[in-house]
JSON list of C-alpha atoms in Angstrom, two decimals:
[
{"chain": "N", "resi": 1, "resn": "UNK", "atom": "CA", "xyz": [122.84, 98.31, 105.61]},
{"chain": "N", "resi": 2, "resn": "UNK", "atom": "CA", "xyz": [123.34, 101.77, 104.29]},
{"chain": "N", "resi": 3, "resn": "UNK", "atom": "CA", "xyz": [122.47, 104.84, 106.31]},
{"chain": "N", "resi": 4, "resn": "UNK", "atom": "CA", "xyz": [122.09, 108.45, 105.21]},
{"chain": "N", "resi": 5, "resn": "UNK", "atom": "CA", "xyz": [122.46, 111.28, 107.70]},
{"chain": "N", "resi": 6, "resn": "UNK", "atom": "CA", "xyz": [121.35, 114.86, 107.24]},
{"chain": "N", "resi": 7, "resn": "UNK", "atom": "CA", "xyz": [122.56, 116.62, 110.34]},
{"chain": "N", "resi": 8, "resn": "UNK", "atom": "CA", "xyz": [120.78, 119.92, 109.73]},
{"chain": "N", "resi": 9, "resn": "UNK", "atom": "CA", "xyz": [117.04, 119.66, 110.41]},
{"chain": "N", "resi": 10, "resn": "UNK", "atom": "CA", "xyz": [116.51, 123.30, 109.45]},
{"chain": "N", "resi": 11, "resn": "UNK", "atom": "CA", "xyz": [118.44, 125.92, 107.53]},
{"chain": "N", "resi": 12, "resn": "UNK", "atom": "CA", "xyz": [117.70, 129.44, 106.43]},
{"chain": "N", "resi": 13, "resn": "UNK", "atom": "CA", "xyz": [119.30, 131.77, 103.91]},
{"chain": "N", "resi": 14, "resn": "UNK", "atom": "CA", "xyz": [118.70, 135.22, 102.52]},
{"chain": "N", "resi": 15, "resn": "UNK", "atom": "CA", "xyz": [117.56, 135.53, 98.95]},
{"chain": "N", "resi": 16, "resn": "UNK", "atom": "CA", "xyz": [120.46, 135.71, 96.47]},
{"chain": "N", "resi": 17, "resn": "UNK", "atom": "CA", "xyz": [122.93, 134.19, 98.94]},
{"chain": "N", "resi": 18, "resn": "UNK", "atom": "CA", "xyz": [124.53, 130.75, 98.88]},
{"chain": "N", "resi": 19, "resn": "UNK", "atom": "CA", "xyz": [123.67, 127.89, 101.21]},
{"chain": "N", "resi": 20, "resn": "UNK", "atom": "CA", "xyz": [125.13, 124.41, 101.64]},
{"chain": "N", "resi": 21, "resn": "UNK", "atom": "CA", "xyz": [123.17, 121.42, 102.90]},
{"chain": "N", "resi": 22, "resn": "UNK", "atom": "CA", "xyz": [125.15, 118.53, 104.31]},
{"chain": "N", "resi": 23, "resn": "UNK", "atom": "CA", "xyz": [124.69, 114.80, 103.82]},
{"chain": "N", "resi": 24, "resn": "UNK", "atom": "CA", "xyz": [126.84, 111.91, 104.93]},
{"chain": "N", "resi": 25, "resn": "UNK", "atom": "CA", "xyz": [126.31, 108.25, 104.30]},
{"chain": "N", "resi": 26, "resn": "UNK", "atom": "CA", "xyz": [127.67, 104.96, 105.46]},
{"chain": "N", "resi": 27, "resn": "UNK", "atom": "CA", "xyz": [128.25, 102.09, 103.06]},
{"chain": "N", "resi": 28, "resn": "UNK", "atom": "CA", "xyz": [130.74, 99.40, 102.22]},
{"chain": "N", "resi": 29, "resn": "UNK", "atom": "CA", "xyz": [129.73, 99.49, 98.56]},
{"chain": "N", "resi": 30, "resn": "UNK", "atom": "CA", "xyz": [131.89, 100.97, 95.84]},
{"chain": "N", "resi": 31, "resn": "UNK", "atom": "CA", "xyz": [129.35, 101.39, 93.05]},
{"chain": "N", "resi": 32, "resn": "UNK", "atom": "CA", "xyz": [126.39, 103.53, 93.93]},
{"chain": "N", "resi": 33, "resn": "UNK", "atom": "CA", "xyz": [124.41, 106.65, 93.16]},
{"chain": "N", "resi": 34, "resn": "UNK", "atom": "CA", "xyz": [123.61, 109.66, 95.29]},
{"chain": "N", "resi": 35, "resn": "UNK", "atom": "CA", "xyz": [120.68, 112.02, 94.87]},
{"chain": "N", "resi": 36, "resn": "UNK", "atom": "CA", "xyz": [119.23, 115.23, 96.18]},
{"chain": "N", "resi": 37, "resn": "UNK", "atom": "CA", "xyz": [115.46, 115.62, 96.02]},
{"chain": "N", "resi": 38, "resn": "UNK", "atom": "CA", "xyz": [113.46, 118.77, 96.71]},
{"chain": "N", "resi": 39, "resn": "UNK", "atom": "CA", "xyz": [110.00, 118.66, 98.28]},
{"chain": "N", "resi": 40, "resn": "UNK", "atom": "CA", "xyz": [108.30, 122.07, 98.07]},
{"chain": "N", "resi": 41, "resn": "UNK", "atom": "CA", "xyz": [105.07, 122.89, 99.96]},
{"chain": "N", "resi": 42, "resn": "UNK", "atom": "CA", "xyz": [103.10, 121.06, 97.23]},
{"chain": "N", "resi": 43, "resn": "UNK", "atom": "CA", "xyz": [104.92, 117.97, 98.57]},
{"chain": "N", "resi": 44, "resn": "UNK", "atom": "CA", "xyz": [105.78, 116.45, 95.22]},
{"chain": "N", "resi": 45, "resn": "UNK", "atom": "CA", "xyz": [109.33, 115.10, 95.30]},
{"chain": "N", "resi": 46, "resn": "UNK", "atom": "CA", "xyz": [111.47, 116.58, 92.56]},
{"chain": "N", "resi": 47, "resn": "UNK", "atom": "CA", "xyz": [114.88, 115.30, 91.56]},
{"chain": "N", "resi": 48, "resn": "UNK", "atom": "CA", "xyz": [117.43, 118.09, 91.91]},
{"chain": "N", "resi": 49, "resn": "UNK", "atom": "CA", "xyz": [120.71, 116.41, 91.10]},
{"chain": "N", "resi": 50, "resn": "UNK", "atom": "CA", "xyz": [122.30, 112.99, 90.75]},
{"chain": "N", "resi": 51, "resn": "UNK", "atom": "CA", "xyz": [125.87, 111.82, 91.21]},
{"chain": "N", "resi": 52, "resn": "UNK", "atom": "CA", "xyz": [127.44, 108.56, 90.09]},
{"chain": "N", "resi": 53, "resn": "UNK", "atom": "CA", "xyz": [130.02, 107.39, 92.60]},
{"chain": "N", "resi": 54, "resn": "UNK", "atom": "CA", "xyz": [132.47, 106.33, 89.91]},
{"chain": "N", "resi": 55, "resn": "UNK", "atom": "CA", "xyz": [132.62, 109.86, 88.52]},
{"chain": "N", "resi": 56, "resn": "UNK", "atom": "CA", "xyz": [135.08, 112.14, 90.22]},
{"chain": "N", "resi": 57, "resn": "UNK", "atom": "CA", "xyz": [133.61, 115.29, 88.72]},
{"chain": "N", "resi": 58, "resn": "UNK", "atom": "CA", "xyz": [130.98, 116.93, 90.87]},
{"chain": "N", "resi": 59, "resn": "UNK", "atom": "CA", "xyz": [127.52, 117.12, 89.30]},
{"chain": "N", "resi": 60, "resn": "UNK", "atom": "CA", "xyz": [125.97, 120.52, 88.60]},
{"chain": "N", "resi": 61, "resn": "UNK", "atom": "CA", "xyz": [122.52, 121.62, 87.51]},
{"chain": "N", "resi": 62, "resn": "UNK", "atom": "CA", "xyz": [122.25, 125.35, 87.00]},
{"chain": "N", "resi": 63, "resn": "UNK", "atom": "CA", "xyz": [122.37, 126.93, 90.49]},
{"chain": "N", "resi": 64, "resn": "UNK", "atom": "CA", "xyz": [122.69, 123.56, 92.19]},
{"chain": "N", "resi": 65, "resn": "UNK", "atom": "CA", "xyz": [125.98, 121.77, 92.62]},
{"chain": "N", "resi": 66, "resn": "UNK", "atom": "CA", "xyz": [127.35, 119.06, 94.85]},
{"chain": "N", "resi": 67, "resn": "UNK", "atom": "CA", "xyz": [130.59, 118.49, 96.68]},
{"chain": "N", "resi": 68, "resn": "UNK", "atom": "CA", "xyz": [131.10, 114.75, 96.52]},
{"chain": "N", "resi": 69, "resn": "UNK", "atom": "CA", "xyz": [133.85, 113.45, 98.77]},
{"chain": "N", "resi": 70, "resn": "UNK", "atom": "CA", "xyz": [133.85, 109.68, 98.28]},
{"chain": "N", "resi": 71, "resn": "UNK", "atom": "CA", "xyz": [136.53, 108.85, 100.84]},
{"chain": "N", "resi": 72, "resn": "UNK", "atom": "CA", "xyz": [134.78, 110.94, 103.46]},
{"chain": "N", "resi": 73, "resn": "UNK", "atom": "CA", "xyz": [131.36, 109.62, 102.35]},
{"chain": "N", "resi": 74, "resn": "UNK", "atom": "CA", "xyz": [130.06, 113.13, 102.12]},
{"chain": "N", "resi": 75, "resn": "UNK", "atom": "CA", "xyz": [127.64, 114.56, 99.57]},
{"chain": "N", "resi": 76, "resn": "UNK", "atom": "CA", "xyz": [126.71, 118.19, 100.21]},
{"chain": "N", "resi": 77, "resn": "UNK", "atom": "CA", "xyz": [124.40, 120.32, 98.09]},
{"chain": "N", "resi": 78, "resn": "UNK", "atom": "CA", "xyz": [125.24, 123.93, 97.33]},
{"chain": "N", "resi": 79, "resn": "UNK", "atom": "CA", "xyz": [122.52, 126.29, 96.20]},
{"chain": "N", "resi": 80, "resn": "UNK", "atom": "CA", "xyz": [123.81, 129.50, 94.69]},
{"chain": "N", "resi": 81, "resn": "UNK", "atom": "CA", "xyz": [121.82, 132.70, 94.25]},
{"chain": "N", "resi": 82, "resn": "UNK", "atom": "CA", "xyz": [119.04, 131.34, 96.44]},
{"chain": "N", "resi": 83, "resn": "UNK", "atom": "CA", "xyz": [115.51, 132.11, 95.32]},
{"chain": "N", "resi": 84, "resn": "UNK", "atom": "CA", "xyz": [112.24, 132.16, 97.24]},
{"chain": "N", "resi": 85, "resn": "UNK", "atom": "CA", "xyz": [111.14, 129.14, 95.23]},
{"chain": "N", "resi": 86, "resn": "UNK", "atom": "CA", "xyz": [113.99, 127.14, 96.72]},
{"chain": "N", "resi": 87, "resn": "UNK", "atom": "CA", "xyz": [112.10, 127.03, 100.02]},
{"chain": "N", "resi": 88, "resn": "UNK", "atom": "CA", "xyz": [111.46, 123.32, 100.54]},
{"chain": "N", "resi": 89, "resn": "UNK", "atom": "CA", "xyz": [112.48, 120.14, 102.29]},
{"chain": "N", "resi": 90, "resn": "UNK", "atom": "CA", "xyz": [115.61, 118.62, 100.77]},
{"chain": "N", "resi": 91, "resn": "UNK", "atom": "CA", "xyz": [116.27, 114.92, 100.97]},
{"chain": "N", "resi": 92, "resn": "UNK", "atom": "CA", "xyz": [119.55, 113.19, 100.32]},
{"chain": "N", "resi": 93, "resn": "UNK", "atom": "CA", "xyz": [119.37, 109.59, 99.04]},
{"chain": "N", "resi": 94, "resn": "UNK", "atom": "CA", "xyz": [121.72, 106.69, 98.36]},
{"chain": "N", "resi": 95, "resn": "UNK", "atom": "CA", "xyz": [121.19, 103.75, 96.05]},
{"chain": "N", "resi": 96, "resn": "UNK", "atom": "CA", "xyz": [123.55, 100.88, 95.50]},
{"chain": "N", "resi": 97, "resn": "UNK", "atom": "CA", "xyz": [124.05, 100.11, 91.82]},
{"chain": "N", "resi": 98, "resn": "UNK", "atom": "CA", "xyz": [121.75, 97.26, 90.83]},
{"chain": "N", "resi": 99, "resn": "UNK", "atom": "CA", "xyz": [119.54, 97.68, 93.88]},
{"chain": "N", "resi": 100, "resn": "UNK", "atom": "CA", "xyz": [115.83, 98.46, 93.73]},
{"chain": "N", "resi": 101, "resn": "UNK", "atom": "CA", "xyz": [115.59, 100.33, 96.99]},
{"chain": "N", "resi": 102, "resn": "UNK", "atom": "CA", "xyz": [117.09, 103.73, 97.86]},
{"chain": "N", "resi": 103, "resn": "UNK", "atom": "CA", "xyz": [117.89, 104.92, 101.36]},
{"chain": "N", "resi": 104, "resn": "UNK", "atom": "CA", "xyz": [116.72, 108.42, 102.20]},
{"chain": "N", "resi": 105, "resn": "UNK", "atom": "CA", "xyz": [117.90, 110.83, 104.85]},
{"chain": "N", "resi": 106, "resn": "UNK", "atom": "CA", "xyz": [115.40, 112.50, 107.18]},
{"chain": "N", "resi": 107, "resn": "UNK", "atom": "CA", "xyz": [115.54, 115.76, 105.29]},
{"chain": "N", "resi": 108, "resn": "UNK", "atom": "CA", "xyz": [116.59, 119.37, 105.80]},
{"chain": "N", "resi": 109, "resn": "UNK", "atom": "CA", "xyz": [114.01, 122.13, 105.81]},
{"chain": "N", "resi": 110, "resn": "UNK", "atom": "CA", "xyz": [115.34, 125.16, 103.93]},
{"chain": "N", "resi": 111, "resn": "UNK", "atom": "CA", "xyz": [113.70, 128.56, 104.17]},
{"chain": "N", "resi": 112, "resn": "UNK", "atom": "CA", "xyz": [114.74, 131.35, 101.85]},
{"chain": "N", "resi": 113, "resn": "UNK", "atom": "CA", "xyz": [114.02, 134.78, 103.28]},
{"chain": "N", "resi": 114, "resn": "UNK", "atom": "CA", "xyz": [113.32, 137.81, 101.08]},
{"chain": "J", "resi": 1, "resn": "UNK", "atom": "CA", "xyz": [108.33, 111.76, 78.02]},
{"chain": "J", "resi": 2, "resn": "UNK", "atom": "CA", "xyz": [107.31, 109.82, 81.07]},
{"chain": "J", "resi": 3, "resn": "UNK", "atom": "CA", "xyz": [104.61, 111.00, 83.45]},
{"chain": "J", "resi": 4, "resn": "UNK", "atom": "CA", "xyz": [103.20, 109.56, 86.62]},
{"chain": "J", "resi": 5, "resn": "UNK", "atom": "CA", "xyz": [99.69, 110.11, 87.91]},
{"chain": "J", "resi": 6, "resn": "UNK", "atom": "CA", "xyz": [98.17, 109.54, 91.31]},
{"chain": "J", "resi": 7, "resn": "UNK", "atom": "CA", "xyz": [94.59, 109.84, 92.43]},
{"chain": "J", "resi": 8, "resn": "UNK", "atom": "CA", "xyz": [92.83, 110.95, 94.32]},
{"chain": "J", "resi": 9, "resn": "UNK", "atom": "CA", "xyz": [94.86, 114.00, 95.30]},
{"chain": "J", "resi": 10, "resn": "UNK", "atom": "CA", "xyz": [93.15, 114.27, 98.68]},
{"chain": "J", "resi": 11, "resn": "UNK", "atom": "CA", "xyz": [91.06, 111.81, 100.63]},
{"chain": "J", "resi": 12, "resn": "UNK", "atom": "CA", "xyz": [89.27, 111.97, 103.99]},
{"chain": "J", "resi": 13, "resn": "UNK", "atom": "CA", "xyz": [88.10, 108.61, 105.25]},
{"chain": "J", "resi": 14, "resn": "UNK", "atom": "CA", "xyz": [86.57, 107.31, 108.51]},
{"chain": "J", "resi": 15, "resn": "UNK", "atom": "CA", "xyz": [88.38, 104.75, 110.63]},
{"chain": "J", "resi": 16, "resn": "UNK", "atom": "CA", "xyz": [87.51, 101.24, 109.54]},
{"chain": "J", "resi": 17, "resn": "UNK", "atom": "CA", "xyz": [86.67, 102.16, 105.96]},
{"chain": "J", "resi": 18, "resn": "UNK", "atom": "CA", "xyz": [88.45, 100.63, 102.94]},
{"chain": "J", "resi": 19, "resn": "UNK", "atom": "CA", "xyz": [91.10, 102.39, 100.88]},
{"chain": "J", "resi": 20, "resn": "UNK", "atom": "CA", "xyz": [92.20, 102.31, 97.28]},
{"chain": "J", "resi": 21, "resn": "UNK", "atom": "CA", "xyz": [94.88, 104.63, 95.91]},
{"chain": "J", "resi": 22, "resn": "UNK", "atom": "CA", "xyz": [95.92, 104.37, 92.30]},
{"chain": "J", "resi": 23, "resn": "UNK", "atom": "CA", "xyz": [99.13, 105.18, 90.51]},
{"chain": "J", "resi": 24, "resn": "UNK", "atom": "CA", "xyz": [99.76, 104.96, 86.78]},
{"chain": "J", "resi": 25, "resn": "UNK", "atom": "CA", "xyz": [102.84, 105.66, 84.69]},
{"chain": "J", "resi": 26, "resn": "UNK", "atom": "CA", "xyz": [102.88, 106.73, 81.06]},
{"chain": "J", "resi": 27, "resn": "UNK", "atom": "CA", "xyz": [105.65, 106.73, 78.51]},
{"chain": "J", "resi": 28, "resn": "UNK", "atom": "CA", "xyz": [107.64, 103.78, 79.76]},
{"chain": "J", "resi": 29, "resn": "UNK", "atom": "CA", "xyz": [107.35, 100.02, 79.96]},
{"chain": "J", "resi": 30, "resn": "UNK", "atom": "CA", "xyz": [108.18, 97.53, 82.70]},
{"chain": "J", "resi": 31, "resn": "UNK", "atom": "CA", "xyz": [109.00, 100.18, 85.30]},
{"chain": "J", "resi": 32, "resn": "UNK", "atom": "CA", "xyz": [109.88, 99.42, 88.88]},
{"chain": "J", "resi": 33, "resn": "UNK", "atom": "CA", "xyz": [107.09, 100.90, 91.00]},
{"chain": "J", "resi": 34, "resn": "UNK", "atom": "CA", "xyz": [107.10, 102.02, 94.62]},
{"chain": "J", "resi": 35, "resn": "UNK", "atom": "CA", "xyz": [104.70, 103.18, 97.32]},
{"chain": "J", "resi": 36, "resn": "UNK", "atom": "CA", "xyz": [106.01, 105.44, 100.07]},
{"chain": "J", "resi": 37, "resn": "UNK", "atom": "CA", "xyz": [104.31, 107.03, 103.06]},
{"chain": "J", "resi": 38, "resn": "UNK", "atom": "CA", "xyz": [105.35, 110.27, 104.65]},
{"chain": "J", "resi": 39, "resn": "UNK", "atom": "CA", "xyz": [103.95, 111.28, 108.02]},
{"chain": "J", "resi": 40, "resn": "UNK", "atom": "CA", "xyz": [103.72, 114.99, 108.79]},
{"chain": "J", "resi": 41, "resn": "UNK", "atom": "CA", "xyz": [107.16, 116.53, 109.17]},
{"chain": "J", "resi": 42, "resn": "UNK", "atom": "CA", "xyz": [108.96, 113.23, 108.73]},
{"chain": "J", "resi": 43, "resn": "UNK", "atom": "CA", "xyz": [110.93, 111.34, 106.14]},
{"chain": "J", "resi": 44, "resn": "UNK", "atom": "CA", "xyz": [109.92, 108.72, 103.60]},
{"chain": "J", "resi": 45, "resn": "UNK", "atom": "CA", "xyz": [108.91, 105.21, 104.57]},
{"chain": "J", "resi": 46, "resn": "UNK", "atom": "CA", "xyz": [108.98, 102.61, 101.80]},
{"chain": "J", "resi": 47, "resn": "UNK", "atom": "CA", "xyz": [105.85, 100.48, 101.94]},
{"chain": "J", "resi": 48, "resn": "UNK", "atom": "CA", "xyz": [105.91, 98.33, 98.80]},
{"chain": "J", "resi": 49, "resn": "UNK", "atom": "CA", "xyz": [107.82, 97.95, 95.59]},
{"chain": "J", "resi": 50, "resn": "UNK", "atom": "CA", "xyz": [107.18, 95.96, 92.43]},
{"chain": "J", "resi": 51, "resn": "UNK", "atom": "CA", "xyz": [109.53, 94.86, 89.66]},
{"chain": "J", "resi": 52, "resn": "UNK", "atom": "CA", "xyz": [106.78, 93.44, 87.43]},
{"chain": "J", "resi": 53, "resn": "UNK", "atom": "CA", "xyz": [103.11, 92.51, 87.09]},
{"chain": "J", "resi": 54, "resn": "UNK", "atom": "CA", "xyz": [101.95, 90.53, 90.08]},
{"chain": "J", "resi": 55, "resn": "UNK", "atom": "CA", "xyz": [105.33, 90.88, 91.83]},
{"chain": "J", "resi": 56, "resn": "UNK", "atom": "CA", "xyz": [105.02, 92.80, 95.08]},
{"chain": "J", "resi": 57, "resn": "UNK", "atom": "CA", "xyz": [107.54, 93.11, 97.89]},
{"chain": "J", "resi": 58, "resn": "UNK", "atom": "CA", "xyz": [106.45, 94.45, 101.26]},
{"chain": "J", "resi": 59, "resn": "UNK", "atom": "CA", "xyz": [108.87, 96.42, 103.35]},
{"chain": "J", "resi": 60, "resn": "UNK", "atom": "CA", "xyz": [106.78, 97.13, 106.42]},
{"chain": "J", "resi": 61, "resn": "UNK", "atom": "CA", "xyz": [104.14, 94.82, 107.96]},
{"chain": "J", "resi": 62, "resn": "UNK", "atom": "CA", "xyz": [100.85, 96.66, 108.40]},
{"chain": "J", "resi": 63, "resn": "UNK", "atom": "CA", "xyz": [97.24, 96.66, 107.34]},
{"chain": "J", "resi": 64, "resn": "UNK", "atom": "CA", "xyz": [98.04, 97.89, 103.84]},
{"chain": "J", "resi": 65, "resn": "UNK", "atom": "CA", "xyz": [98.45, 95.85, 100.68]},
{"chain": "J", "resi": 66, "resn": "UNK", "atom": "CA", "xyz": [99.52, 96.57, 97.13]},
{"chain": "J", "resi": 67, "resn": "UNK", "atom": "CA", "xyz": [98.72, 95.12, 93.75]},
{"chain": "J", "resi": 68, "resn": "UNK", "atom": "CA", "xyz": [99.99, 95.54, 90.23]},
{"chain": "J", "resi": 69, "resn": "UNK", "atom": "CA", "xyz": [97.29, 94.37, 87.86]},
{"chain": "J", "resi": 70, "resn": "UNK", "atom": "CA", "xyz": [98.88, 95.95, 84.79]},
{"chain": "J", "resi": 71, "resn": "UNK", "atom": "CA", "xyz": [102.42, 96.85, 83.79]},
{"chain": "J", "resi": 72, "resn": "UNK", "atom": "CA", "xyz": [102.06, 100.54, 84.54]},
{"chain": "J", "resi": 73, "resn": "UNK", "atom": "CA", "xyz": [99.46, 100.48, 87.30]},
{"chain": "J", "resi": 74, "resn": "UNK", "atom": "CA", "xyz": [100.12, 100.18, 91.01]},
{"chain": "J", "resi": 75, "resn": "UNK", "atom": "CA", "xyz": [97.37, 100.15, 93.61]},
{"chain": "J", "resi": 76, "resn": "UNK", "atom": "CA", "xyz": [97.59, 100.63, 97.37]},
{"chain": "J", "resi": 77, "resn": "UNK", "atom": "CA", "xyz": [94.72, 99.20, 99.38]},
{"chain": "J", "resi": 78, "resn": "UNK", "atom": "CA", "xyz": [93.41, 98.61, 102.85]},
{"chain": "J", "resi": 79, "resn": "UNK", "atom": "CA", "xyz": [90.37, 96.72, 104.07]},
{"chain": "J", "resi": 80, "resn": "UNK", "atom": "CA", "xyz": [90.07, 98.76, 107.28]},
{"chain": "J", "resi": 81, "resn": "UNK", "atom": "CA", "xyz": [91.85, 102.07, 107.79]},
{"chain": "J", "resi": 82, "resn": "UNK", "atom": "CA", "xyz": [93.47, 103.01, 111.09]},
{"chain": "J", "resi": 83, "resn": "UNK", "atom": "CA", "xyz": [94.07, 106.50, 112.43]},
{"chain": "J", "resi": 84, "resn": "UNK", "atom": "CA", "xyz": [97.79, 105.86, 112.02]},
{"chain": "J", "resi": 85, "resn": "UNK", "atom": "CA", "xyz": [97.33, 105.40, 108.28]},
{"chain": "J", "resi": 86, "resn": "UNK", "atom": "CA", "xyz": [96.96, 109.16, 107.88]},
{"chain": "J", "resi": 87, "resn": "UNK", "atom": "CA", "xyz": [99.77, 110.69, 105.88]},
{"chain": "J", "resi": 88, "resn": "UNK", "atom": "CA", "xyz": [101.03, 111.60, 102.47]},
{"chain": "J", "resi": 89, "resn": "UNK", "atom": "CA", "xyz": [101.35, 108.71, 100.03]},
{"chain": "J", "resi": 90, "resn": "UNK", "atom": "CA", "xyz": [103.81, 108.94, 97.20]},
{"chain": "J", "resi": 91, "resn": "UNK", "atom": "CA", "xyz": [104.11, 106.65, 94.22]},
{"chain": "J", "resi": 92, "resn": "UNK", "atom": "CA", "xyz": [107.42, 106.48, 92.39]},
{"chain": "J", "resi": 93, "resn": "UNK", "atom": "CA", "xyz": [108.80, 104.73, 89.35]},
{"chain": "J", "resi": 94, "resn": "UNK", "atom": "CA", "xyz": [112.20, 103.81, 88.05]},
{"chain": "J", "resi": 95, "resn": "UNK", "atom": "CA", "xyz": [112.96, 102.86, 84.48]},
{"chain": "J", "resi": 96, "resn": "UNK", "atom": "CA", "xyz": [115.40, 100.15, 83.53]},
{"chain": "J", "resi": 97, "resn": "UNK", "atom": "CA", "xyz": [117.50, 102.53, 81.51]},
{"chain": "J", "resi": 98, "resn": "UNK", "atom": "CA", "xyz": [117.58, 105.38, 83.96]},
{"chain": "J", "resi": 99, "resn": "UNK", "atom": "CA", "xyz": [120.55, 104.53, 86.15]},
{"chain": "J", "resi": 100, "resn": "UNK", "atom": "CA", "xyz": [118.80, 103.95, 89.40]},
{"chain": "J", "resi": 101, "resn": "UNK", "atom": "CA", "xyz": [116.84, 107.21, 89.52]},
{"chain": "J", "resi": 102, "resn": "UNK", "atom": "CA", "xyz": [113.39, 107.33, 91.03]},
{"chain": "J", "resi": 103, "resn": "UNK", "atom": "CA", "xyz": [110.76, 109.80, 89.88]},
{"chain": "J", "resi": 104, "resn": "UNK", "atom": "CA", "xyz": [107.79, 110.64, 92.04]},
{"chain": "J", "resi": 105, "resn": "UNK", "atom": "CA", "xyz": [104.12, 111.32, 91.47]},
{"chain": "J", "resi": 106, "resn": "UNK", "atom": "CA", "xyz": [102.23, 114.28, 92.94]},
{"chain": "J", "resi": 107, "resn": "UNK", "atom": "CA", "xyz": [101.08, 112.29, 95.98]},
{"chain": "J", "resi": 108, "resn": "UNK", "atom": "CA", "xyz": [97.83, 111.67, 97.83]},
{"chain": "J", "resi": 109, "resn": "UNK", "atom": "CA", "xyz": [96.98, 113.30, 101.14]},
{"chain": "J", "resi": 110, "resn": "UNK", "atom": "CA", "xyz": [95.04, 110.85, 103.29]},
{"chain": "J", "resi": 111, "resn": "UNK", "atom": "CA", "xyz": [93.33, 111.88, 106.50]},
{"chain": "J", "resi": 112, "resn": "UNK", "atom": "CA", "xyz": [91.70, 109.17, 108.57]},
{"chain": "J", "resi": 113, "resn": "UNK", "atom": "CA", "xyz": [89.19, 110.46, 111.14]}
]
């Protein structure tokens, strides 16, 4: 079974600075997808970024980028130029290709201070 | 574009009362549908998922049940609520052509008193 570990329960950053959230996973699969979701105080889960394991290039979405290290089974999220609206819980998730069920980490609470 | 709706947004129910939460998806056909529960300050727990009408898989044994009467409708039910059923319930969908990505609805806050 796959496991996803987010070792930082809480993080904080000053507005306009950069922060990195860590995620590691354990799997014997070779074809899979990795995701970062954001859950703001409204609690709706919003997809931030997605990475296909077969792609070596790290995914980016505006201020959000990932550092995908397949051999190390690491998938960190970097948020540049942090904004107050980035305050949220962030969940890392893994899904084997062809599977119906993702595995989520326990989340990291990020607070952006003005 | 696809959208997902959940209602009600908030619900306060007494212990022992029945429950019905509804989720509908628009703009797609034959989606995979999911029900998750999130207790306060905790991660996501997958309750049920469905790959088609009438096809329900249960991940956690409990007093909840799910049904999929129509292609884009997913219902979470209980005959008698427990205090431990309180939480935030999220519905999610995944399209066949969307490379394994789940998209979530706005959620329902349930408080059982």
